[in-house]
Amino acid sequence: MVKSINPIDLPSALRQAVDGTVYSAIGLPDPGESAARAAGLTERETAILAALARGLSNEAIGKELWVAEQTVKFHLTNIYRKLGVSNRTEAARLAYQNGLVESPIDDR
C-alpha cells in the first residue's frame, strides 16, 4: 500500500490487503502495463518502433500500417524524443534492451 492513498480508498485497500489481493492506486502503472506504454509511447508509435526494429524502411512501415511516409517520419521524431535517442539504430537497440518491442525468435 502506498502512503499517498486517498483516505476514501483506504477501507477498500485494507480489505484487499487482508484478502491477499493487490491494491493498485490510481495513477500508478498497472503491473501488466507494457513497457512501451510506460515509456509514453502511443499504440501507433509502438507499432512503428516495432517495424523499425525489424529493419523496415519508412516507406515500408507506411505501407504496412497504411499511413503516409511523412506520417511515419512525424511519429519517428516523437519516438526519438520520448526515448531520448537520435537515430534508428539507437531506437532499435533501446527498444530491444528495454522490452519495448518483442525480440525476433532465433530459429537456430
mmCIF file of C-alpha atoms in Angstrom:
data_model
loop_
_atom_site.group_PDB
_atom_site.id
_atom_site.type_symbol
_atom_site.label_atom_id
_atom_site.label_comp_id
_atom_site.label_asym_id
_atom_site.label_seq_id
_atom_site.Cartn_x
_atom_site.Cartn_y
_atom_site.Cartn_z
ATOM 1 C CA MET A 1 0.000 0.000 0.000
ATOM 2 C CA VAL A 2 1.272 3.474 -0.815
ATOM 3 C CA LYS A 3 1.456 6.404 1.585
ATOM 4 C CA SER A 4 -0.281 8.691 -0.873
ATOM 5 C CA ILE A 5 -3.515 6.687 -0.848
ATOM 6 C CA ASN A 6 -6.719 8.681 -0.882
ATOM 7 C CA PRO A 7 -8.396 8.327 2.558
ATOM 8 C CA ILE A 8 -11.659 7.448 0.813
ATOM 9 C CA ASP A 9 -9.955 4.420 -0.781
ATOM 10 C CA LEU A 10 -8.365 3.218 2.478
ATOM 11 C CA PRO A 11 -11.131 0.797 3.593
ATOM 12 C CA SER A 12 -11.191 -0.900 0.208
ATOM 13 C CA ALA A 13 -7.397 -1.106 0.113
ATOM 14 C CA LEU A 14 -7.298 -2.656 3.587
ATOM 15 C CA ARG A 15 -9.929 -5.256 2.620
ATOM 16 C CA GLN A 16 -7.923 -6.170 -0.455
ATOM 17 C CA ALA A 17 -4.745 -6.478 1.612
ATOM 18 C CA VAL A 18 -6.488 -8.771 4.108
ATOM 19 C CA ASP A 19 -7.869 -10.861 1.231
ATOM 20 C CA GLY A 20 -4.364 -11.179 -0.194
ATOM 21 C CA THR A 21 -5.075 -9.280 -3.385
ATOM 22 C CA VAL A 22 -3.007 -6.423 -4.734
ATOM 23 C CA TYR A 23 -4.264 -2.886 -4.363
ATOM 24 C CA SER A 24 -3.265 -0.573 -7.197
ATOM 25 C CA ALA A 25 -3.627 3.144 -6.577
ATOM 26 C CA ILE A 26 -4.936 5.228 -9.446
ATOM 27 C CA GLY A 27 -2.084 6.933 -11.219
ATOM 28 C CA LEU A 28 0.381 4.112 -10.693
ATOM 29 C CA PRO A 29 1.188 1.924 -13.669
ATOM 30 C CA ASP A 30 -0.589 -1.396 -13.766
ATOM 31 C CA PRO A 31 1.922 -4.222 -13.241
ATOM 32 C CA GLY A 32 0.748 -5.695 -16.554
ATOM 33 C CA GLU A 33 1.194 -2.436 -18.433
ATOM 34 C CA SER A 34 3.516 -2.702 -21.396
ATOM 35 C CA ALA A 35 6.983 -1.225 -21.266
ATOM 36 C CA ALA A 36 6.189 0.852 -24.337
ATOM 37 C CA ARG A 37 3.178 2.428 -22.659
ATOM 38 C CA ALA A 38 5.302 3.129 -19.580
ATOM 39 C CA ALA A 39 7.810 4.885 -21.856
ATOM 40 C CA GLY A 40 4.991 7.154 -23.012
ATOM 41 C CA LEU A 41 4.617 5.683 -26.496
ATOM 42 C CA THR A 42 1.218 5.540 -28.137
ATOM 43 C CA GLU A 43 -0.034 2.334 -29.752
ATOM 44 C CA ARG A 44 0.809 3.721 -33.199
ATOM 45 C CA GLU A 45 4.305 4.765 -32.077
ATOM 46 C CA THR A 46 4.850 1.300 -30.625
ATOM 47 C CA ALA A 47 3.810 -0.305 -33.921
ATOM 48 C CA ILE A 48 6.167 1.973 -35.841
ATOM 49 C CA LEU A 49 9.013 1.274 -33.408
ATOM 50 C CA ALA A 50 8.454 -2.477 -33.799
ATOM 51 C CA ALA A 51 8.558 -2.168 -37.592
ATOM 52 C CA LEU A 52 11.684 -0.007 -37.379
ATOM 53 C CA ALA A 53 13.325 -2.597 -35.116
ATOM 54 C CA ARG A 54 12.548 -5.261 -37.744
ATOM 55 C CA GLY A 55 14.587 -3.201 -40.205
ATOM 56 C CA LEU A 56 11.783 -1.789 -42.335
ATOM 57 C CA SER A 57 12.277 1.493 -44.187
ATOM 58 C CA ASN A 58 9.964 4.454 -43.606
ATOM 59 C CA GLU A 59 8.248 3.674 -46.898
ATOM 60 C CA ALA A 60 7.729 0.009 -45.957
ATOM 61 C CA ILE A 61 6.442 0.968 -42.499
ATOM 62 C CA GLY A 62 3.956 3.346 -44.108
ATOM 63 C CA LYS A 63 2.702 0.675 -46.490
ATOM 64 C CA GLU A 64 2.404 -1.899 -43.700
ATOM 65 C CA LEU A 65 0.463 0.468 -41.424
ATOM 66 C CA TRP A 66 -1.482 2.236 -44.194
ATOM 67 C CA VAL A 67 -0.085 5.690 -43.450
ATOM 68 C CA ALA A 68 1.928 8.175 -45.492
ATOM 69 C CA GLU A 69 5.713 8.076 -45.283
ATOM 70 C CA GLN A 70 5.619 11.643 -43.908
ATOM 71 C CA THR A 71 3.362 10.413 -41.083
ATOM 72 C CA VAL A 72 5.914 7.720 -40.251
ATOM 73 C CA LYS A 73 8.631 10.402 -40.106
ATOM 74 C CA PHE A 74 6.455 12.502 -37.792
ATOM 75 C CA HIS A 75 5.948 9.549 -35.436
ATOM 76 C CA LEU A 76 9.655 8.685 -35.535
ATOM 77 C CA THR A 77 10.510 12.219 -34.434
ATOM 78 C CA ASN A 78 8.195 11.791 -31.440
ATOM 79 C CA ILE A 79 9.572 8.317 -30.675
ATOM 80 C CA TYR A 80 13.178 9.563 -30.732
ATOM 81 C CA ARG A 81 12.270 12.450 -28.421
ATOM 82 C CA LYS A 82 10.405 10.226 -25.953
ATOM 83 C CA LEU A 83 13.188 7.632 -25.881
ATOM 84 C CA GLY A 84 15.996 10.186 -25.783
ATOM 85 C CA VAL A 85 17.722 8.828 -28.888
ATOM 86 C CA SER A 86 18.795 10.459 -32.127
ATOM 87 C CA ASN A 87 18.601 7.744 -34.772
ATOM 88 C CA ARG A 88 17.024 4.438 -35.884
ATOM 89 C CA THR A 89 19.858 2.271 -34.607
ATOM 90 C CA GLU A 90 19.715 3.729 -31.101
ATOM 91 C CA ALA A 91 15.920 3.436 -31.073
ATOM 92 C CA ALA A 92 16.002 -0.233 -32.126
ATOM 93 C CA ARG A 93 18.734 -1.092 -29.605
ATOM 94 C CA LEU A 94 16.894 0.635 -26.769
ATOM 95 C CA ALA A 95 13.600 -0.974 -27.805
ATOM 96 C CA TYR A 96 15.034 -4.494 -27.644
ATOM 97 C CA GLN A 97 17.086 -3.897 -24.481
ATOM 98 C CA ASN A 98 14.119 -2.499 -22.565
ATOM 99 C CA GLY A 99 11.415 -4.817 -23.852
ATOM 100 C CA LEU A 100 9.576 -2.092 -25.740
ATOM 101 C CA VAL A 101 9.228 -4.493 -28.667
ATOM 102 C CA GLU A 102 9.474 -8.260 -28.811
ATOM 103 C CA SER A 103 12.787 -9.658 -29.918
ATOM 104 C CA PRO A 104 12.611 -11.835 -33.020
ATOM 105 C CA ILE A 105 12.776 -15.545 -32.275
ATOM 106 C CA ASP A 106 16.102 -17.092 -33.143
ATOM 107 C CA ASP A 107 15.441 -20.206 -35.270
ATOM 108 C CA ARG A 108 18.974 -21.558 -34.972
#
